[in-house]
XYZ file of C-alpha atoms in Angstrom:
353
model
C 25.705 -16.639 -25.101
C 23.519 -17.934 -27.936
C 20.277 -15.969 -28.206
C 18.388 -19.278 -28.439
C 19.195 -19.894 -24.756
C 17.065 -16.948 -23.705
C 13.423 -17.533 -22.806
C 11.271 -14.778 -24.290
C 8.683 -13.114 -22.061
C 5.226 -14.483 -22.701
C 2.608 -11.889 -23.484
C 0.062 -11.194 -20.768
C -2.471 -8.606 -21.948
C -4.732 -6.928 -19.384
C -7.708 -4.681 -20.081
C -9.034 -1.633 -18.257
C -12.172 -3.605 -17.412
C -10.127 -6.330 -15.700
C -8.323 -3.692 -13.626
C -11.635 -2.063 -12.706
C -12.996 -5.442 -11.594
C -10.189 -5.569 -9.017
C -11.193 -2.266 -7.402
C -12.221 -2.992 -3.826
C -15.762 -1.628 -4.072
C -16.476 -3.779 -7.134
C -16.070 -7.099 -5.339
C -16.607 -6.187 -1.679
C -20.365 -6.791 -1.581
C -19.978 -10.123 -3.427
C -17.651 -11.542 -0.771
C -18.577 -9.406 2.240
C -18.977 -12.368 4.603
C -15.332 -13.345 4.034
C -13.858 -9.860 4.598
C -13.104 -7.981 7.848
C -15.520 -5.148 8.688
C -14.952 -2.333 6.196
C -16.192 1.144 5.313
C -15.906 2.403 1.723
C -16.020 6.127 0.980
C -16.905 6.801 -2.644
C -16.662 9.136 -4.441
C -13.847 11.073 -2.789
C -13.765 14.882 -2.639
C -11.621 16.278 -5.449
C -9.752 18.376 -2.876
C -8.711 15.170 -1.093
C -7.310 13.726 -4.333
C -5.375 16.957 -4.886
C -4.181 16.784 -1.281
C -2.668 13.347 -1.915
C -1.045 14.538 -5.150
C 0.536 17.720 -3.777
C 4.140 17.894 -2.600
C 4.870 17.546 1.092
C 2.739 16.238 3.949
C 0.450 18.855 5.461
C -1.455 17.674 8.515
C -4.473 19.481 9.967
C -3.432 21.758 12.802
C -6.182 22.564 15.280
C -6.209 23.504 18.938
C -9.480 21.519 19.213
C -8.002 18.192 18.046
C -5.372 16.279 19.980
C -2.686 14.621 17.886
C 0.813 13.526 18.747
C 1.843 14.579 15.235
C 0.840 18.247 15.432
C 0.635 19.245 19.098
C 4.110 20.753 19.079
C 3.549 22.929 15.980
C 0.125 24.461 16.668
C 0.270 28.144 15.764
C -0.834 30.818 18.184
C -0.640 34.594 18.387
C 2.671 34.225 20.207
C 4.049 31.729 17.680
C 3.905 32.835 14.049
C 7.423 31.795 13.014
C 8.425 35.441 13.438
C 12.161 34.667 13.419
C 11.851 33.069 9.980
C 9.693 35.826 8.562
C 12.057 38.507 9.894
C 15.117 36.913 8.337
C 15.425 38.843 5.095
C 18.298 36.716 3.768
C 16.456 33.401 4.004
C 12.801 34.462 4.092
C 10.513 32.248 2.050
C 6.762 32.665 1.717
C 5.076 29.574 3.152
C 2.354 28.224 0.888
C -0.006 26.072 2.981
C -1.501 24.258 -0.022
C -4.537 22.049 0.536
C -5.210 21.371 4.191
C -7.895 18.986 5.533
C -9.667 21.286 8.005
C -9.846 24.113 5.475
C -10.569 22.244 2.239
C -12.517 19.095 3.150
C -13.662 19.414 6.794
C -16.758 17.181 6.337
C -14.627 14.390 4.878
C -12.105 14.839 7.701
C -14.905 14.451 10.251
C -16.222 11.389 8.397
C -12.828 9.690 8.803
C -12.834 10.502 12.517
C -16.340 9.069 12.892
C -15.345 5.805 11.181
C -12.356 5.392 13.512
C -14.662 6.033 16.477
C -16.986 3.310 15.174
C -14.490 0.641 14.083
C -11.488 1.409 16.264
C -8.058 1.295 14.585
C -8.251 0.928 10.800
C -5.977 0.226 7.858
C -6.460 2.364 4.724
C -6.178 1.708 0.997
C -7.378 3.235 -2.264
C -9.145 1.362 -5.087
C -6.348 -1.167 -5.599
C -3.354 -0.501 -3.366
C -2.603 -0.278 0.332
C 0.271 1.977 1.499
C 2.439 -0.925 2.689
C 5.553 0.856 1.465
C 4.946 3.766 3.873
C 4.706 1.940 7.217
C 8.130 3.337 8.124
C 6.497 6.713 8.728
C 4.425 5.492 11.703
C 5.932 4.621 15.101
C 4.330 1.161 15.069
C 5.781 0.329 11.590
C 2.410 -1.060 10.480
C -0.659 0.255 8.650
C -2.592 0.428 11.929
C -4.119 3.906 12.155
C -5.438 5.039 15.525
C -6.150 8.603 14.396
C -6.890 10.505 11.207
C -3.418 12.014 10.927
C -1.925 8.537 10.608
C -4.198 7.872 7.625
C -2.981 11.103 6.011
C 0.662 10.252 6.717
C 0.471 6.756 5.219
C -1.383 7.828 2.075
C 0.827 10.864 1.449
C 4.082 8.936 1.903
C 3.206 5.943 -0.310
C 4.374 5.356 -3.869
C 1.725 2.649 -4.167
C -0.975 5.278 -3.639
C 0.629 7.440 -6.346
C 0.391 4.403 -8.635
C -3.364 4.154 -8.031
C -3.833 7.859 -8.731
C -1.631 8.178 -11.794
C -0.662 4.787 -13.279
C -3.396 2.243 -12.552
C -4.171 1.674 -16.261
C -0.692 2.197 -17.736
C -0.188 -1.430 -18.823
C -3.670 -1.970 -20.258
C -3.970 -2.884 -23.918
C -6.953 -0.561 -24.342
C -7.459 3.062 -23.312
C -9.311 4.134 -20.195
C -12.116 6.577 -21.009
C -12.218 9.372 -18.435
C -10.920 9.420 -14.869
C -11.622 6.488 -12.546
C -13.857 7.095 -9.557
C -11.488 6.938 -6.618
C -12.453 5.413 -3.299
C -10.970 5.210 0.170
C -11.302 1.939 2.041
C -10.965 1.839 5.816
C -10.817 -1.747 7.009
C -11.035 -2.630 10.678
C -7.549 -3.438 11.894
C -6.767 -6.953 12.956
C -3.327 -8.346 13.589
C -2.375 -10.670 10.730
C 0.200 -13.402 11.223
C 2.283 -12.776 8.065
C 3.238 -16.449 7.822
C -0.377 -17.360 7.045
C -1.074 -14.932 4.208
C -0.858 -16.391 0.708
C -1.011 -15.154 -2.872
C -3.010 -17.497 -5.108
C -2.910 -17.483 -8.921
C -6.120 -18.465 -10.697
C -5.976 -19.077 -14.445
C -9.010 -20.047 -16.531
C -10.953 -20.645 -13.337
C -8.369 -23.032 -11.842
C -5.754 -22.535 -9.145
C -2.360 -22.883 -10.832
C -0.079 -21.831 -7.997
C 0.130 -20.432 -4.475
C 2.978 -18.749 -2.642
C 3.843 -17.233 0.702
C 3.490 -13.468 0.780
C 5.962 -12.962 3.602
C 9.272 -14.294 2.316
C 10.720 -15.391 5.646
C 11.197 -19.017 6.651
C 8.565 -20.641 8.883
C 9.422 -24.228 9.668
C 5.824 -25.315 10.363
C 4.341 -24.265 7.020
C 5.477 -27.278 5.026
C 3.631 -29.645 7.376
C 0.489 -27.560 6.889
C 0.705 -27.322 3.094
C -1.894 -30.040 2.353
C -4.384 -28.495 4.795
C -3.805 -25.031 3.382
C -4.199 -26.210 -0.218
C -7.504 -27.931 0.597
C -8.832 -24.714 2.129
C -7.617 -22.640 -0.827
C -9.146 -25.034 -3.377
C -12.508 -25.045 -1.636
C -12.611 -21.259 -1.221
C -11.614 -20.486 -4.807
C -13.908 -23.070 -6.403
C -16.972 -22.508 -4.205
C -16.750 -18.787 -3.413
C -14.526 -16.684 -5.657
C -14.832 -18.217 -9.142
C -18.665 -18.268 -9.107
C -18.824 -14.658 -7.885
C -16.082 -12.931 -9.887
C -16.577 -12.080 -13.583
C -13.015 -12.769 -14.761
C -11.681 -16.313 -14.870
C -8.034 -15.323 -14.432
C -7.014 -13.256 -11.397
C -4.733 -13.211 -8.365
C -6.078 -13.235 -4.815
C -4.547 -12.683 -1.412
C -5.912 -14.939 1.309
C -5.381 -15.091 5.050
C -5.867 -18.486 6.702
C -5.461 -18.180 10.491
C -5.485 -20.924 13.065
C -7.392 -23.130 13.741
C -7.640 -23.280 9.915
C -11.426 -23.356 9.709
C -11.940 -20.058 7.899
C -10.452 -18.162 4.946
C -10.358 -14.358 4.752
C -10.254 -12.596 1.402
C -7.761 -9.731 1.653
C -7.470 -8.552 -1.951
C -8.101 -9.360 -5.613
C -5.443 -8.340 -8.137
C -5.240 -8.344 -11.944
C -3.746 -11.395 -13.632
C -0.925 -9.200 -14.930
C 2.806 -8.676 -14.582
C 2.206 -5.567 -12.476
C 1.024 -7.951 -9.726
C 4.001 -9.293 -7.766
C 4.444 -13.027 -8.407
C 6.615 -13.559 -5.290
C 8.163 -17.075 -5.421
C 7.012 -17.707 -8.991
C 7.873 -15.981 -12.243
C 5.088 -14.790 -14.485
C 6.473 -16.885 -17.345
C 6.049 -19.996 -15.214
C 2.458 -19.112 -14.386
C 1.525 -18.202 -17.962
C 2.925 -21.444 -19.364
C 0.972 -23.717 -17.003
C -1.480 -25.780 -19.028
C -4.885 -25.606 -17.346
C -6.265 -28.434 -19.515
C -4.027 -30.908 -17.707
C -5.594 -32.439 -14.625
C -2.715 -32.159 -12.185
C -2.185 -30.615 -8.788
C -0.706 -27.128 -8.493
C 2.406 -26.187 -6.548
C 2.410 -24.262 -3.285
C 5.794 -22.566 -2.984
C 7.182 -21.964 0.485
C 10.487 -20.591 1.711
C 12.388 -23.722 2.737
C 15.346 -22.256 4.598
C 16.437 -19.105 6.384
C 17.461 -16.387 3.957
C 19.969 -14.285 5.883
C 20.210 -11.866 2.977
C 16.683 -10.647 3.674
C 17.803 -9.192 6.980
C 20.219 -6.883 5.179
C 17.358 -4.766 3.841
C 13.770 -4.084 4.816
C 10.779 -4.685 2.578
C 9.862 -1.589 0.529
C 13.182 -0.018 1.596
C 13.433 1.711 -1.774
C 10.700 4.052 -0.528
C 12.239 4.890 2.841
C 13.554 8.364 3.606
C 15.509 9.796 6.557
C 13.446 10.781 9.593
C 14.648 14.404 9.440
C 13.109 14.722 5.976
C 9.783 13.432 7.308
C 9.950 15.831 10.267
C 10.687 18.709 7.939
C 7.707 17.899 5.755
C 5.441 18.287 8.795
C 6.826 21.587 10.068
C 7.756 24.644 7.956
C 10.272 25.778 10.581
C 12.104 22.474 10.265
C 12.161 22.824 6.489
C 14.182 26.004 6.978
C 16.555 24.280 9.437
C 17.052 21.287 7.129
C 17.730 23.576 4.161
C 20.311 25.565 6.107
C 22.070 22.385 7.271
C 22.087 21.062 3.713
C 23.582 24.323 2.412
C 26.264 24.236 5.094
C 27.162 20.654 4.157
C 27.455 21.536 0.475
C 29.592 24.577 1.261
C 31.879 22.518 3.492
C 32.239 19.858 0.773
C 33.177 22.552 -1.748
C 35.756 24.002 0.658
C 37.244 20.557 1.284
C 37.594 19.949 -2.457
C 39.245 23.362 -2.884
C 41.697 22.651 -0.078
C 42.622 19.289 -1.620
C 43.202 20.900 -5.007
């Protein structure tokens, strides 16, 4: 194919300052009346950051705290994994690492108090929510009814790792020093995924909007004019006057009866932000000097291919691996089973040869 047929990627530089402007605590107070009830903890204990960065998922084990995730592995004088420790052939010293009750008990209690105040919450760090880790909870959502569910979601999420280690990777300038990390606990409310939209704002003007949930909803097309009017009014009257950057991407929730808009998130106007039904080249090349209406892109038919794989499935792991990460005894069992499988495979290959 002739190289002239290729469309080169348009440049889209983003600065560290623009990324910092999208941190939740930066814009929360400006738009507080349009956001569900939220608590922001900032700065975070350094031990908590290290806890999220360490390998494995280590939940607090206490006989004084009830949790469906740890009740069956509480240690006692009668239960010290003596069989494992006595097995000289497979004995491994268990390193507990950082553990909430030992290393940041005040912060742990603060999380419990917030849940007691707000009820179920959904967590996120400065920029990202652990949407890719919902598989680890029985309800398959980010709804956290207890502290251990917050720990599970944050520890299992690649999006959280991105916030901790790669938030400024694509910036054209260099970030000076470490960012000040924050934990956001937002009061849980059940969102209808069909009514959440990603809106692209360029040079202070809406240039495109798209469904966030990429399933087909037959009623959305009839509502498109109503939704666009609400988006236009909210962006022009609320967000643009209150946000320092003129190009950004926002996530909005517009529930029935379509008389209010909730601001869910603000994202950098950058390729690292998922463009969903658009391509970034399309968005970049839109001429904001032209006075014409923008396009709202909706899924117009059932996409049966989407049912073949779940969203964020690239981050899913088998349940036995999750169980093992919560219980040292199960780590031993999983390792032994894995060794037996490898040995059997080797024997099968030898027999075939």
